[in-house]
Amino acid sequence: MEKSLTSSLEKNIKLFQEIFQGDSTIICRRFVSAGTLPLECCIFYCDGMVNNQIINENILRPVTLWDRNQESTLEDTLKTVLQINEAKQSQDVSSMVRDMLYGDTLFLCQGSDRALILNTKGFSMRSIAEPQSEQVLRGPREGFTEGILMNISMIRRKIRSPHLKFEFSQVGEETKTTLCICYVEGVVEPRVLERLRSRLSKVKIDGVLDSNYVQEFIRDSPRSPFKTVGGTEKPDVVAACLLEGRVAVLVDGSPVVLTMPYIFMEQFQSGEDYYVCWHFAAISRLIRLAGFLFAISVVPAYIALITYHREMLPAPLLFSISAAREGVPFPTLLEGIGLLIAFEILREAGERTPAGFGQTLSIVGGLVLGQAAVEARFISAPMVIVVAFSGITGLMLPRLKGPVIWCRLGLIFLSAWLGLYGLFVGLLWLLLHLSTLHSFGVPVLRDAAPGGRGQEDSYFRTPWQKMRRAGRFIAEETNEE
C-alpha cells in the first residue's frame, strides 16, 4: 500500500474506509474530547478481534473526559491520556492494516499525519489441554494452543533465562502469518541458525495456516519419507530440545512447534521416558525399536518364507499353514497387500469417525469382517495374524506412520520377487538411505552409530547423572547447501 496519512482526519478516515470497503467487521468510532480546545478523534478496530472493555475503559473514556485546554501532539495524548500497556506511532499504512487485523486498534486524530497502534487484542482461543497425540501417564500435561504468544509464555516459563531468544518474522503473502524462531544463545550452533534463517527467507507462498506449510519448505531431503524436521505439541519437549542446542519454530495458528536438527532416534523417544525410572524407560524404548522392525519386516518375511523358503519352517508349522491356505484363491502377495489395505482403511475410518462409533467400528471391521473372510476362504488365518501383528506394532510409532507404510510395501514386493534375499537387500537399502540423510547439517543416524556421541540417550535412557544434555545435538560438520 503506497497511500499515506495526512493531517486531515476526514481524509484519513476516508482512506481506511476505502481499504476496507465492503467489510462489515471493521468498526469506525468517532468521538471528541472535552475542554475549550476539543480534539476530534477516531478509532478503527476489527470486531471480534479486540477486547471491548479495554477500548471502552482505556481509550474512549479517558479521551472523552480529557479537559483539553491547550494544543498537544499525538505523543502527548499517548503519554498523558491513553491508558494502554503497549502502543506505537506509525506512518506505514500497511503496518497499520496488518496490526489492526490482528486485534490492535488504530487511533487517529485531527492535525496529525501519524496514527497510534494500540494493543487491544482480545480474540478467544482454545484453553490449554493435554495433546491427544502425546498423552502421558506421568509428567506435564499442558500442550500448546493456536496462540503464538501463549505458546511463547509456556516455553518462557520452562526456561527462565535471559539467553532464551525469540526472533519474529512474517510468512505468507496474503495471511501475513507471524512466525517465531526460538533458541538459547550460547548453546545453539550458529551455522544451524543461519541455515534456518536462510531457508525461511526463501518461503514464498500465499498463505500459511499450519506449521507443516513451513516444514515442507525448510526440511532436508523433501522426497524422503523420513522426517528431518521434528514437531511436537508439548512445551516440556521443546524446552528440552532448546537446552540441547536445537532451534524451535513457532507458527501462529498452529499448536505444533517445529524443532531442528531432528535425528532418527528421536522417533522412538517419548516425553514420559524422562519422568519414569530409567530401567523401565530403557525397556520401553527397546520395545519401540523392535516394533519398528516388526512393523516393516514381519509381513515381507512371511511372504518370502511361504513363497520361496518353505524348507526353513518346522514341519508342523508348515503343515498348519498349508492346511489353513487350502481353498484360498489368491496368491500370498495379493492376500497380504489386500489385508494391509483393509487394515489402513479401518485405521483411517477409526480416526475420522466420531468417538462414540470408533469402538463399534473396530469390532465390526476387525472381528466380524475378518472372521467372515476367513470362513469364506477369501483369506487365510495365518495371514490375518501376521498382518494384525504388523499393524499393531506400527501403531506403536505414530511419528513413523508414513515411513512404515512405504517401507513395508517396498519390502513386500522385494520379498515376493527375491525371497529373503530381497528382504535383506531392502533392509540394507533402508540403512544406506538413512545414512545419507541430514537435518541442518547433522546426520540423522548420529546417535544410532555404535560408539558415537549421545549413546547415553539413544537405544537406552541412562540415569540423569550420566547424561550430557546441553549441546549434544550441535552440528560439528555442516554440509554445503
XYZ file of C-alpha atoms in Angstrom:
481
model
C 0.000 0.000 0.000
C 1.623 3.238 -1.177
C -1.012 5.543 0.318
C -0.035 7.652 3.321
C -1.782 9.576 6.075
C -2.349 13.325 6.070
C -3.077 15.859 8.794
C -6.775 15.807 7.834
C -8.811 13.410 9.938
C -11.569 13.249 7.313
C -9.136 12.201 4.597
C -7.559 9.569 6.845
C -10.959 8.104 7.722
C -11.887 8.008 4.053
C -8.597 6.252 3.261
C -9.262 3.378 5.652
C -12.900 3.140 4.617
C -11.760 2.647 1.028
C -9.257 -0.010 2.062
C -11.906 -1.977 3.984
C -14.811 -1.268 1.670
C -17.429 -3.997 1.940
C -16.046 -5.383 5.236
C -18.735 -5.024 7.911
C -16.445 -6.258 10.719
C -14.314 -3.100 10.596
C -15.710 -0.606 13.112
C -15.123 3.150 12.845
C -15.866 5.127 16.042
C -15.580 8.921 16.079
C -15.507 10.960 19.300
C -14.382 14.319 20.681
C -12.523 15.255 23.847
C -13.829 17.779 26.377
C -12.326 21.173 27.206
C -12.051 24.554 25.488
C -9.909 23.040 22.690
C -11.725 19.761 21.885
C -9.774 17.216 19.871
C -11.538 15.261 17.132
C -10.520 11.600 17.251
C -11.390 8.307 15.567
C -10.560 4.695 16.170
C -10.646 1.709 13.783
C -10.773 -1.868 15.001
C -11.881 -5.301 13.834
C -14.982 -6.543 15.620
C -14.439 -9.885 17.346
C -10.648 -9.485 17.487
C -10.463 -6.910 20.283
C -11.194 -6.613 23.983
C -14.154 -4.224 24.118
C -13.561 -3.439 27.776
C -10.064 -2.135 27.043
C -11.399 0.093 24.262
C -14.173 1.488 26.443
C -12.229 1.956 29.669
C -8.724 2.748 28.433
C -9.315 4.658 25.197
C -12.808 6.131 24.827
C -13.407 7.068 28.455
C -10.048 8.857 29.122
C -10.194 10.822 25.862
C -13.840 11.936 26.141
C -13.230 13.071 29.759
C -9.969 14.799 28.878
C -10.185 18.542 29.670
C -8.078 19.752 26.731
C -7.277 23.463 27.164
C -4.083 23.757 25.110
C -2.537 22.410 21.934
C -0.992 18.952 22.245
C 0.678 16.426 19.947
C -0.211 12.821 19.335
C 2.694 11.812 21.529
C 1.360 13.961 24.365
C -2.004 12.220 24.043
C -0.295 8.838 24.318
C 1.764 9.836 27.356
C -0.891 11.678 29.399
C -4.332 10.391 28.350
C -4.410 6.898 26.857
C -4.040 4.047 29.349
C -2.599 1.272 27.183
C 0.276 -1.008 28.131
C 1.645 -1.264 24.575
C 1.413 1.392 21.857
C 3.480 2.738 18.993
C 3.304 5.514 16.438
C 3.364 4.676 12.749
C 3.098 6.246 9.296
C 3.135 2.914 7.456
C -0.429 2.191 6.304
C 0.431 -1.440 5.512
C 1.686 -1.992 9.059
C -1.448 -0.353 10.472
C -3.748 -2.592 8.459
C -1.793 -5.710 9.378
C -1.792 -4.929 13.096
C -5.441 -3.927 13.135
C -6.476 -7.215 11.525
C -4.602 -8.987 14.330
C -6.572 -7.320 17.106
C -4.927 -3.912 17.580
C -6.790 -0.596 17.408
C -5.830 2.402 15.260
C -6.113 5.822 16.926
C -6.343 8.824 14.593
C -6.767 12.486 15.500
C -7.167 15.791 13.712
C -3.934 17.577 12.782
C -1.630 14.547 12.859
C -0.292 12.574 9.898
C 0.557 9.667 12.174
C -1.552 7.014 13.876
C -1.239 5.174 17.156
C -1.378 1.374 17.089
C -2.814 0.335 20.454
C -2.676 -3.181 21.857
C -6.295 -4.253 22.384
C -6.100 -7.933 21.378
C -8.943 -9.924 22.847
C -9.885 -12.728 20.461
C -10.829 -16.036 22.054
C -8.527 -19.049 21.936
C -8.643 -22.685 22.930
C -7.679 -23.318 26.530
C -4.541 -25.239 27.464
C -5.095 -29.007 27.457
C -3.113 -32.218 27.106
C -2.386 -33.091 23.454
C -4.333 -36.131 22.338
C -1.423 -37.406 20.249
C 1.170 -37.158 23.058
C -0.620 -38.283 26.187
C 1.492 -39.373 29.154
C 0.796 -41.164 32.411
C 3.352 -39.094 34.280
C 4.742 -35.671 33.576
C 3.429 -32.258 32.442
C 0.026 -32.436 30.773
C -0.112 -28.992 29.208
C 0.031 -28.583 25.461
C 0.469 -25.757 23.004
C -2.542 -23.870 21.657
C -3.126 -21.904 18.462
C -1.986 -18.614 20.053
C 1.702 -17.931 19.457
C 2.077 -15.541 22.412
C 0.587 -18.086 24.804
C 2.918 -20.757 23.424
C 5.916 -18.478 23.918
C 4.872 -17.857 27.510
C 4.755 -21.621 28.180
C 8.310 -22.005 26.847
C 9.470 -18.969 28.817
C 8.037 -20.479 31.992
C 10.134 -23.599 31.434
C 13.386 -21.738 30.662
C 13.642 -18.577 32.750
C 16.931 -17.408 31.305
C 17.920 -14.159 29.553
C 19.758 -16.318 26.999
C 16.440 -17.588 25.644
C 15.856 -15.574 22.467
C 12.818 -15.078 20.222
C 13.005 -13.704 16.677
C 9.762 -12.742 14.920
C 9.048 -12.597 11.213
C 6.095 -12.992 8.872
C 5.351 -15.532 6.136
C 2.545 -15.730 3.618
C 1.847 -13.056 1.028
C -1.840 -12.814 1.991
C -2.110 -14.273 5.503
C 0.936 -12.429 6.933
C 1.297 -15.218 9.480
C 3.538 -14.477 12.451
C 6.482 -16.863 12.827
C 8.914 -17.055 15.729
C 12.397 -18.595 15.888
C 13.326 -19.694 19.407
C 16.792 -20.702 20.635
C 19.142 -20.473 23.607
C 22.020 -18.131 22.885
C 25.410 -19.648 23.609
C 24.116 -23.208 23.234
C 22.702 -23.198 19.715
C 25.049 -23.848 16.791
C 25.256 -20.581 14.762
C 25.508 -22.426 11.431
C 22.251 -24.259 12.086
C 20.551 -20.979 12.980
C 21.844 -19.269 9.844
C 20.655 -22.131 7.664
C 17.209 -21.887 9.164
C 17.053 -18.124 8.606
C 18.194 -18.565 5.016
C 15.566 -21.184 4.258
C 12.782 -19.219 5.922
C 13.681 -16.150 3.855
C 13.025 -18.209 0.709
C 9.490 -19.269 1.704
C 7.170 -17.899 -0.967
C 3.526 -18.864 -0.554
C 0.181 -17.064 -0.453
C -0.886 -18.359 2.943
C 0.481 -20.282 5.924
C -2.216 -21.901 8.063
C -0.155 -24.531 9.882
C 3.459 -25.258 10.744
C 3.567 -28.070 8.157
C 3.461 -25.407 5.413
C 6.790 -24.110 6.710
C 8.174 -27.571 7.389
C 7.920 -28.629 3.766
C 9.888 -25.552 2.698
C 12.773 -25.862 5.157
C 13.275 -29.627 5.511
C 16.216 -31.562 4.083
C 15.592 -34.366 1.570
C 11.961 -33.464 0.787
C 11.452 -36.672 -1.241
C 12.392 -38.959 1.639
C 9.524 -40.498 3.646
C 11.530 -39.943 6.847
C 11.185 -36.618 8.640
C 14.175 -34.326 9.005
C 12.242 -31.686 10.977
C 10.576 -32.604 14.270
C 7.211 -31.500 15.561
C 5.610 -31.588 18.995
C 2.727 -30.088 20.972
C 4.475 -30.383 24.355
C 6.217 -27.360 25.912
C 8.481 -29.574 28.016
C 9.740 -31.374 24.892
C 10.508 -28.073 23.173
C 12.302 -26.788 26.284
C 14.448 -29.946 26.370
C 15.288 -29.514 22.684
C 16.343 -25.902 23.218
C 18.601 -26.897 26.111
C 20.209 -29.479 23.844
C 21.231 -26.769 21.387
C 18.446 -27.046 18.857
C 16.132 -24.434 17.372
C 12.327 -24.261 17.569
C 9.961 -22.562 15.128
C 6.516 -21.460 16.297
C 3.795 -20.570 13.783
C 0.796 -18.528 14.822
C -2.391 -20.554 14.483
C -0.706 -23.949 14.886
C -0.237 -25.943 18.127
C 2.636 -27.934 16.577
C 6.102 -26.462 17.167
C 8.892 -27.450 14.778
C 12.312 -28.469 16.129
C 15.559 -28.904 14.290
C 18.011 -30.597 13.851
C 15.958 -33.798 14.066
C 17.575 -37.233 14.334
C 16.173 -40.689 13.671
C 16.350 -41.957 17.252
C 14.022 -39.194 18.435
C 11.152 -41.017 16.787
C 11.499 -43.779 19.367
C 11.683 -41.417 22.335
C 8.749 -40.317 24.438
C 8.486 -37.447 26.868
C 7.420 -39.922 29.507
C 10.814 -41.677 29.250
C 12.323 -38.870 31.307
C 9.666 -38.851 34.023
C 9.802 -42.538 34.988
C 12.525 -44.867 36.259
C 15.313 -45.210 33.709
C 15.153 -49.021 33.859
C 11.549 -49.012 32.649
C 12.270 -46.259 30.100
C 15.084 -48.337 28.589
C 12.809 -51.363 28.189
C 10.040 -49.262 26.640
C 12.419 -47.728 24.119
C 13.769 -51.136 23.088
C 10.208 -52.347 22.574
C 9.540 -49.381 20.262
C 12.697 -50.129 18.279
C 11.699 -53.779 17.942
C 8.179 -52.679 16.996
C 9.537 -50.676 14.048
C 11.489 -53.667 12.751
C 8.496 -55.971 13.185
C 6.119 -53.497 11.540
C 8.136 -53.305 8.313
C 9.527 -56.861 8.100
C 7.034 -59.400 9.523
C 4.710 -59.495 6.502
C 7.589 -59.499 3.935
C 9.347 -62.281 5.849
C 6.154 -64.379 5.936
C 5.615 -63.912 2.193
C 9.255 -64.826 1.464
C 9.130 -67.972 3.621
C 5.826 -69.228 2.206
C 6.785 -68.474 -1.397
C 10.480 -69.430 -1.614
C 11.848 -70.868 1.633
C 9.340 -73.366 2.975
C 12.148 -75.702 3.986
C 13.159 -73.208 6.677
C 9.854 -73.661 8.531
C 9.318 -76.501 11.029
C 7.244 -79.276 9.518
C 4.263 -78.950 11.935
C 4.066 -75.196 11.291
C 4.326 -75.676 7.532
C 1.527 -78.295 7.555
C -0.666 -75.999 9.640
C -0.150 -73.034 7.287
C -0.749 -75.209 4.220
C -3.992 -76.532 5.686
C -5.127 -73.001 6.513
C -4.376 -71.811 2.963
C -6.262 -74.648 1.321
C -9.021 -73.234 -0.848
C -7.771 -69.608 -0.736
C -7.979 -68.316 -4.354
C -5.380 -65.536 -4.086
C -1.585 -65.827 -4.032
C 0.220 -64.836 -0.847
C 1.352 -61.470 -2.247
C -2.144 -60.282 -3.177
C -3.530 -61.674 0.060
C -1.039 -59.705 2.138
C -1.452 -56.444 0.216
C -5.246 -56.721 0.331
C -5.260 -57.234 4.091
C -2.847 -54.340 4.663
C -5.057 -52.045 2.574
C -8.099 -53.169 4.546
C -6.245 -52.521 7.808
C -5.284 -48.993 6.694
C -8.896 -48.322 5.654
C -10.125 -49.386 9.085
C -7.472 -47.270 10.778
C -8.360 -44.181 8.757
C -12.059 -44.754 9.354
C -11.441 -45.097 13.080
C -9.506 -41.816 13.183
C -12.159 -39.903 11.221
C -15.192 -41.456 12.918
C -16.776 -39.719 15.949
C -15.554 -41.106 19.256
C -18.812 -42.888 20.019
C -18.550 -45.051 16.884
C -14.837 -45.849 16.992
C -15.133 -48.916 19.216
C -18.086 -50.272 17.250
C -16.192 -49.801 14.002
C -13.146 -51.666 15.285
C -15.259 -54.592 16.482
C -17.246 -54.862 13.246
C -14.232 -54.360 10.993
C -11.629 -56.316 12.907
C -13.640 -59.245 14.230
C -16.814 -59.705 12.224
C -15.425 -58.995 8.755
C -12.121 -60.741 9.454
C -13.761 -63.868 10.784
C -16.245 -63.924 7.913
C -13.446 -63.562 5.350
C -11.500 -66.482 6.866
C -14.558 -68.715 6.992
C -15.413 -67.830 3.392
C -11.854 -68.800 2.350
C -11.098 -65.367 0.908
C -8.019 -65.121 3.114
C -6.086 -67.466 5.386
C -5.987 -67.215 9.157
C -2.143 -67.113 9.386
C -2.046 -64.082 7.087
C -4.641 -62.316 9.269
C -2.458 -62.958 12.324
C 0.704 -61.707 10.608
C -0.927 -58.562 9.210
C -2.617 -57.799 12.526
C 0.691 -58.128 14.371
C 2.413 -55.895 11.835
C -0.379 -53.324 12.059
C -0.408 -53.232 15.860
C 3.363 -52.763 16.090
C 3.063 -49.971 13.540
C 0.540 -48.184 15.769
C 3.190 -48.009 18.499
C 5.063 -45.417 16.419
C 2.681 -42.683 15.250
C 5.614 -40.485 14.148
C 6.709 -43.213 11.718
C 3.282 -43.961 10.267
C 4.162 -42.821 6.746
C 7.662 -44.385 6.589
C 6.342 -47.690 7.974
C 3.714 -47.931 5.231
C 6.179 -47.189 2.426
C 8.987 -49.384 3.786
C 6.626 -52.281 4.435
C 5.200 -52.060 0.903
C 8.632 -51.914 -0.712
C 9.929 -54.858 1.313
C 6.835 -56.875 0.430
C 7.486 -56.539 -3.322
C 11.190 -57.300 -2.906
C 10.403 -60.372 -0.801
C 7.833 -61.600 -3.328
C 10.427 -61.174 -6.076
C 13.666 -62.405 -4.465
C 12.592 -64.062 -1.228
C 14.658 -63.446 1.893
C 17.455 -62.098 -0.301
C 15.097 -59.326 -1.399
C 14.163 -58.625 2.226
C 17.808 -58.272 3.267
C 18.596 -56.108 0.221
C 15.655 -53.860 1.101
C 16.765 -53.523 4.728
C 20.302 -52.724 3.577
C 18.968 -50.076 1.160
C 16.916 -48.602 4.010
C 20.020 -48.370 6.201
C 22.020 -46.758 3.393
C 19.220 -44.276 2.729
C 19.079 -43.248 6.386
C 22.845 -42.855 6.476
C 22.674 -40.268 3.660
C 20.031 -38.109 5.362
C 20.985 -34.935 7.208
C 18.981 -32.447 9.209
C 20.516 -28.957 9.035
C 23.990 -30.460 8.781
C 23.528 -33.183 11.414
C 23.394 -36.840 10.253
C 20.060 -38.336 11.252
C 21.812 -41.553 12.359
C 24.266 -39.660 14.551
C 23.147 -41.198 17.853
C 22.421 -44.581 16.292
C 26.016 -45.207 15.206
C 27.917 -47.503 17.596
C 30.451 -45.534 19.605
C 29.014 -42.172 18.563
C 28.107 -39.314 20.840
C 24.777 -39.305 22.570
C 24.737 -43.027 23.353
C 23.528 -42.235 26.877
C 20.138 -41.316 25.388
C 19.941 -43.426 22.260
C 18.917 -47.076 22.462
C 18.651 -46.732 26.237
C 17.891 -43.873 28.593
C 20.665 -43.885 31.156
C 20.439 -42.205 34.599
C 20.497 -38.425 34.660
C 23.909 -38.401 36.315
C 25.473 -39.847 33.140
C 23.608 -37.826 30.544
C 25.207 -34.861 28.793
C 22.229 -32.815 27.706
C 23.432 -29.368 26.698
C 24.835 -29.051 23.188
C 24.581 -32.727 22.336
C 22.923 -32.042 19.004
C 25.270 -29.273 17.918
C 26.379 -29.776 14.304
C 30.129 -30.279 14.254
C 30.249 -30.634 10.497
C 27.762 -28.973 8.186
C 27.315 -29.708 4.524
C 27.182 -27.034 1.859
C 23.716 -26.115 0.651
